[in-house]
Amino acid sequence: MRAELGCYIARMLPDTSSARQRAATSRARERRSFGRLRRRDSGRWEAAYVGPDARLYRAPATFEAKDDAIAWLSAERRMIELDTWIKPDDRASRKPTKGRTFGDYAEEWLANRRTKAGPLKPRTQADYRRLLDRHILPTFSDRPLRLIGSDEVNAWYLSLNSKTPTERAHAYQLLRAVFTSATKAKLIAENPCAIEGGGQTERAHTVEIATLDELATITTAMPERLRLAVLLGAWCALRYGEIAELRRMDVDLRNGRIRVQRGVTWPNGKATVGTPKTKAGGRVVNIPPHLLGVVKSHLEDHVAPGRTALLFPARDRESSLHPRTFGKRWDVARAAAGRSDLHFHDLRHTGATMAAQTGATIAELMARLGHTTPQAAMRYQSAAADRDKEIARRLSELATGAIRV
């Protein structure tokens, strides 16, 4: 009798394990007025909705933030409301019925693109090619230009990997530039790229400039034939591509100057020599006097004879030293200084900040660094703001007669 009573009570009590499971499922999956959201065990969000054809459609990728998943659903619902919705699987392969396709126009745009300085630099063209092929054309290639709306662009943007914000921003900038040209050519009525801040991203790497002691340690840890490259990066604020293309004829020891006339890049892994990065990049940079002896010794010990001999050649002596080869030595040297976070380009920031600390004006910094706009130069003047104490002290000296005017 007691056993039968126990079985009866067990049947009457709720199954708590099933209840907990149903509660967990309810928490993980969130039903909405349109679509559904589900948080995966990884913490990322899935989104799905039932389309006008009564079929379930899932987002092409999961989302790091819940708001991004909601935004994707909102973009899909908006297309349904505007009667511009088509099946997600058909968007990339849909053949145009009328008008020019985005893919055709983008290829023409890339082939004929020019800036104020002239045709695109090889590296820029290679970067645009990669962004188009990897991120943009798979979605928009066969879509008619005039049928691509802001909702479709928004959905595409949200599908990009949020963990690579710089890549996503660059892809969006390129898409917007193509549509801007199409708008100016009156091929479309308005630019569908209207995401506020879509082309902006926070700097992934926060620059902490090298101290003089760190710079000395790094220089000493480099192979002797590459030490001058580090010093030119810091004290003359040159870019790596400018340094790697320096030749004997570019160095004027008598007047203590370096003439920056060319730069080298490696689009698709092949060295390509061209004009400097910007129009202002072609410039003359004065070498700090304490480096002149180092420059002279480097020319005597590590540079082949002849005006066109490279200061930092590869082993074949004919081509510029590839950044990957240089980078192996750089990694060892910066680690020796306890600065594994320091990029070679950060030496340029170091040199620019030191120049600002000497009292260089914005115009002087622009000329030395090869900048075309004052905004970048102002950044280094801000970094040198500690000099304001020295200015205040000298003003007091002026007021008390310690300095005569």
C-alpha positions as a printed Julia matrix, in Angstrom:
405×3 Matrix{Float64}:
  0.0    0.0     0.0
  2.84   2.41    0.91
  4.63   1.65   -2.39
  1.47   2.32   -4.4
  0.99   5.64   -2.57
  4.58   6.66   -3.39
  4.08   5.92   -7.09
  0.85   7.93   -7.08
  2.53  10.96   -5.47
  5.44  10.76   -7.93
  3.02  10.83  -10.87
  1.18  13.83   -9.46
  4.32  15.96   -8.81
  5.56  18.12  -11.76
  8.66  17.0   -13.64
 11.07  19.68  -12.4
 13.87  18.69  -14.79
 11.58  19.12  -17.8
 10.31  22.39  -16.38
 13.83  23.71  -15.98
 14.67  22.65  -19.52
 11.59  24.4   -20.92
 12.44  27.55  -18.95
 16.01  27.54  -20.25
 14.76  27.11  -23.82
 12.31  29.95  -23.29
 15.09  32.18  -22.02
 17.44  31.26  -24.89
 14.84  31.8   -27.6
 13.0   35.1   -27.7
  9.91  35.41  -29.84
  9.04  38.83  -31.16
  6.25  40.47  -33.13
  8.47  39.88  -36.16
 11.13  37.2   -36.21
 12.84  35.38  -33.41
 16.12  35.66  -31.57
 18.14  32.92  -29.89
 21.3   33.22  -27.86
 23.77  30.41  -28.47
 25.96  28.8   -25.84
 28.87  30.86  -27.23
 27.0   34.06  -26.32
 26.39  35.1   -29.96
 22.88  35.74  -31.27
 20.96  34.0   -34.04
 18.11  35.72  -35.84
 15.4   34.26  -38.07
 12.0   35.18  -39.45
  9.21  33.75  -41.56
  9.13  35.42  -44.96
  6.13  36.3   -47.14
  6.39  32.85  -48.72
  5.83  31.23  -45.27
  9.38  29.87  -45.2
 11.84  30.35  -42.34
 14.92  32.45  -43.17
 17.95  32.71  -40.92
 20.54  35.49  -40.82
 23.64  34.58  -42.86
 25.82  34.93  -39.76
 25.44  35.15  -35.99
 25.75  38.47  -34.21
 27.96  39.48  -31.32
 25.43  41.96  -29.95
 21.69  41.48  -29.54
 21.05  44.96  -30.98
 22.76  43.96  -34.24
 20.49  40.92  -34.55
 17.42  43.1   -33.93
 18.64  45.6   -36.54
 18.99  42.82  -39.11
 15.43  41.7   -38.46
 14.24  45.31  -38.74
 15.96  45.7   -42.11
 14.34  42.52  -43.42
 10.9   43.58  -42.17
 11.33  46.98  -43.81
 12.01  45.36  -47.18
  8.84  43.29  -46.79
  6.8   46.39  -45.94
  8.2   48.27  -48.97
  7.54  45.27  -51.22
 11.24  45.16  -52.2
 11.96  41.87  -50.42
 13.41  38.95  -52.33
 14.64  35.63  -51.0
 18.04  36.06  -49.32
 19.45  33.15  -51.32
 18.48  34.89  -54.55
 19.94  38.32  -53.76
 23.48  37.56  -54.89
 22.46  35.56  -57.97
 19.39  37.46  -59.09
 19.74  38.55  -62.71
 18.83  42.15  -63.48
 15.75  42.89  -65.44
 16.64  46.47  -66.31
 19.55  48.82  -65.91
 23.21  48.5   -65.12
 24.39  46.03  -62.52
 26.48  47.03  -59.55
 29.19  44.55  -60.53
 29.64  46.02  -64.01
 29.74  49.57  -62.68
 32.14  48.69  -59.83
 34.62  47.11  -62.28
 34.47  50.2   -64.49
 34.83  52.46  -61.44
 37.92  50.63  -60.2
 39.57  50.65  -63.63
 39.05  54.38  -64.14
 39.24  55.7   -60.59
 41.41  58.77  -60.15
 42.2   61.05  -57.24
 43.5   64.61  -57.22
 47.01  63.15  -57.27
 46.26  60.95  -60.3
 45.48  57.23  -60.76
 45.17  54.99  -57.73
 48.4   53.76  -56.18
 49.04  50.03  -56.84
 48.59  49.16  -53.19
 45.31  51.1   -52.97
 44.01  49.4   -56.08
 44.98  46.0   -54.66
 43.19  46.8   -51.4
 40.04  47.88  -53.27
 40.17  44.72  -55.38
 40.38  42.56  -52.26
 37.5   44.36  -50.52
 35.29  44.11  -53.59
 35.95  40.41  -54.14
 35.75  39.4   -50.49
 32.96  41.54  -49.07
 30.96  43.5   -51.65
 30.54  41.69  -54.96
 29.24  38.4   -53.48
 26.16  40.34  -52.32
 25.69  43.1   -54.89
 27.4   41.97  -58.1
 24.29  41.08  -60.14
 21.91  43.52  -58.5
 20.74  46.46  -60.63
 22.22  49.69  -59.28
 18.87  51.44  -59.14
 17.24  48.65  -57.12
 19.74  48.6   -54.27
 18.22  50.45  -51.33
 19.41  51.51  -47.91
 17.67  48.57  -46.21
 19.62  46.12  -48.34
 22.86  47.97  -47.61
 22.06  47.98  -43.89
 21.43  44.23  -43.9
 24.72  43.64  -45.75
 26.63  45.82  -43.28
 25.22  43.94  -40.3
 26.24  40.62  -41.87
 29.93  41.67  -41.89
 32.15  40.4   -39.09
 31.92  42.82  -36.17
 35.17  41.41  -34.77
 37.09  43.03  -37.64
 35.75  46.6   -37.35
 38.49  48.18  -39.47
 37.89  45.77  -42.36
 34.13  46.34  -42.09
 34.6   50.13  -42.07
 36.89  50.01  -45.12
 34.42  47.83  -47.04
 31.62  50.25  -46.23
 33.75  53.26  -47.25
 34.44  51.63  -50.61
 30.79  50.74  -51.22
 29.79  54.3   -50.35
 32.44  55.73  -52.71
 31.18  53.62  -55.61
 27.59  54.72  -54.99
 28.69  58.35  -54.62
 30.17  58.22  -58.12
 27.02  56.54  -59.44
 24.93  59.31  -57.89
 27.07  62.03  -59.47
 26.74  60.25  -62.82
 22.93  60.32  -62.3
 22.71  56.53  -62.58
 20.83  56.45  -59.26
 18.73  59.07  -57.5
 20.49  58.94  -54.13
 23.25  57.12  -52.32
 21.81  54.14  -50.38
 24.77  54.16  -47.97
 23.37  56.17  -45.06
 24.66  54.36  -41.98
 25.85  56.98  -39.5
 29.45  56.21  -38.55
 29.53  53.14  -40.79
 32.88  54.11  -42.27
 34.44  55.05  -38.94
 36.3   52.87  -36.52
 38.31  53.4   -33.4
 42.04  52.91  -33.74
 42.69  49.24  -32.92
 46.23  49.99  -31.81
 46.84  52.71  -29.24
 50.23  54.25  -29.91
 52.58  54.69  -26.98
 55.69  56.34  -28.36
 59.12  54.93  -27.62
 61.31  56.54  -24.99
 64.9   57.45  -25.82
 66.16  54.51  -23.74
 63.81  52.1   -25.52
 64.86  53.49  -28.88
 68.53  52.97  -27.99
 67.87  49.37  -26.89
 65.93  48.56  -30.05
 68.59  50.08  -32.3
 71.39  48.12  -30.61
 69.4   44.86  -30.84
 68.95  45.21  -34.62
 71.51  43.8   -37.08
 74.11  46.47  -37.8
 73.02  46.85  -41.44
 69.45  47.71  -40.32
 70.11  50.03  -37.39
 69.96  53.18  -39.51
 66.46  52.22  -40.7
 65.24  52.39  -37.09
 66.93  55.75  -36.53
 65.48  57.23  -39.72
 62.02  55.98  -38.77
 62.24  57.74  -35.41
 64.39  60.86  -35.86
 63.29  61.67  -39.44
 59.73  60.26  -39.09
 59.94  58.38  -42.39
 57.51  55.63  -43.41
 58.87  52.12  -43.94
 58.06  52.23  -47.66
 60.04  55.47  -47.96
 63.01  54.09  -46.03
 63.1   50.82  -47.98
 63.36  52.7   -51.29
 66.08  55.17  -50.24
 69.11  55.12  -52.52
 72.59  56.6   -52.28
 71.59  59.5   -54.54
 68.83  60.5   -52.07
 71.31  61.26  -49.27
 73.05  64.64  -49.19
 75.66  64.38  -46.45
 77.17  67.79  -47.19
 73.91  69.57  -46.4
 72.62  66.91  -43.99
 69.45  66.13  -45.91
 67.46  63.21  -47.3
 65.29  63.68  -50.35
 62.15  61.51  -50.27
 61.2   60.98  -53.91
 59.8   57.45  -54.07
 58.13  54.79  -52.01
 57.8   51.04  -52.35
 54.78  48.88  -51.59
 54.16  45.15  -51.96
 50.64  44.66  -53.38
 50.07  40.95  -53.95
 53.57  40.32  -52.58
 55.42  42.0   -55.45
 57.56  45.1   -54.85
 56.13  48.11  -56.69
 58.0   51.43  -56.7
 56.07  54.65  -57.18
 55.74  58.19  -55.98
 55.28  58.81  -52.24
 51.96  58.06  -50.57
 50.69  61.64  -50.94
 51.57  64.61  -53.11
 53.15  66.25  -50.08
 55.12  63.05  -49.46
 57.81  64.16  -51.9
 59.93  66.28  -49.62
 63.36  67.08  -48.22
 63.97  66.04  -44.61
 66.87  67.44  -42.64
 68.86  64.83  -40.72
 69.48  65.63  -37.04
 73.24  66.38  -36.78
 73.86  63.62  -34.22
 72.92  61.05  -36.9
 75.2   62.28  -39.69
 78.12  60.13  -38.55
 75.88  57.04  -38.43
 74.58  57.78  -41.95
 78.12  58.2   -43.29
 79.3   54.93  -41.71
 76.26  53.08  -43.09
 76.97  54.34  -46.62
 80.58  53.22  -46.35
 79.96  49.8   -44.78
 76.6   48.57  -46.05
 75.71  50.28  -49.34
 76.98  49.22  -52.75
 78.71  51.81  -54.96
 76.66  53.72  -57.5
 74.02  56.42  -57.24
 71.09  54.0   -57.46
 72.34  51.56  -54.78
 69.69  50.87  -52.14
 70.46  51.78  -48.53
 68.6   48.7   -47.27
 68.59  46.09  -50.01
 67.4   42.51  -49.87
 70.0   39.78  -50.04
 70.02  39.94  -53.85
 71.14  43.6   -53.54
 68.68  44.49  -56.34
 65.33  44.79  -54.59
 64.1   46.58  -51.49
 64.02  44.69  -48.2
 60.57  43.12  -47.76
 58.78  44.21  -44.56
 58.31  40.58  -43.52
 62.07  40.03  -43.59
 62.67  43.26  -41.68
 59.85  42.39  -39.3
 61.55  39.23  -38.05
 64.51  41.29  -36.82
 62.21  44.05  -35.56
 60.23  41.6   -33.41
 63.39  40.45  -31.64
 64.63  44.01  -31.12
 61.41  45.45  -29.72
 61.05  42.48  -27.38
 64.55  43.24  -26.05
 63.25  46.69  -25.07
 60.12  45.25  -23.48
 57.98  46.89  -26.18
 56.4   44.01  -28.09
 53.43  46.35  -28.63
 55.53  48.85  -30.63
 54.9   48.82  -34.39
 57.58  50.13  -36.73
 55.17  52.85  -37.87
 54.98  53.98  -34.24
 58.53  55.29  -34.68
 57.04  57.87  -37.04
 54.7   58.94  -34.24
 57.69  59.06  -31.92
 59.62  61.33  -34.28
 56.61  63.56  -34.93
 55.96  63.99  -31.21
 59.61  64.82  -30.53
 59.52  67.39  -33.33
 56.39  68.95  -31.82
 58.11  69.07  -28.43
 60.87  71.21  -29.94
 58.23  73.81  -30.8
 57.59  72.93  -34.46
 54.52  74.63  -35.89
 51.72  72.77  -37.66
 53.07  73.9   -41.03
 56.57  72.7   -40.11
 55.26  69.33  -38.98
 53.24  68.96  -42.18
 56.33  69.65  -44.28
 58.55  67.27  -42.32
 56.01  64.43  -42.24
 54.63  64.86  -45.74
 51.04  65.5   -44.62
 48.51  67.17  -46.89
 46.12  68.33  -44.16
 46.8   69.91  -40.76
 44.59  67.5   -38.8
 47.25  64.8   -38.47
 49.95  67.31  -37.52
 47.7   68.79  -34.84
 47.56  65.36  -33.2
 51.28  65.5   -32.5
 51.08  69.04  -31.2
 48.44  67.86  -28.75
 50.8   65.09  -27.64
 53.39  67.75  -26.89
 51.03  69.81  -24.74
 53.31  69.45  -21.73
 55.43  72.18  -23.3
 52.74  74.62  -22.21
 54.36  74.7   -18.74
 57.63  75.77  -20.31
 55.82  78.44  -22.33
 54.16  79.76  -19.15
 57.54  79.88  -17.38
 59.13  81.81  -20.22
 56.2   84.25  -20.27
 56.88  85.02  -16.6
 60.54  85.57  -17.38
 59.49  87.98  -20.12
 57.24  89.83  -17.7
 60.0   90.17  -15.08
 62.61  91.33  -17.55
 64.64  88.11  -17.55
 64.16  88.0   -21.31
 64.7   91.12  -23.36
 62.62  91.74  -26.49
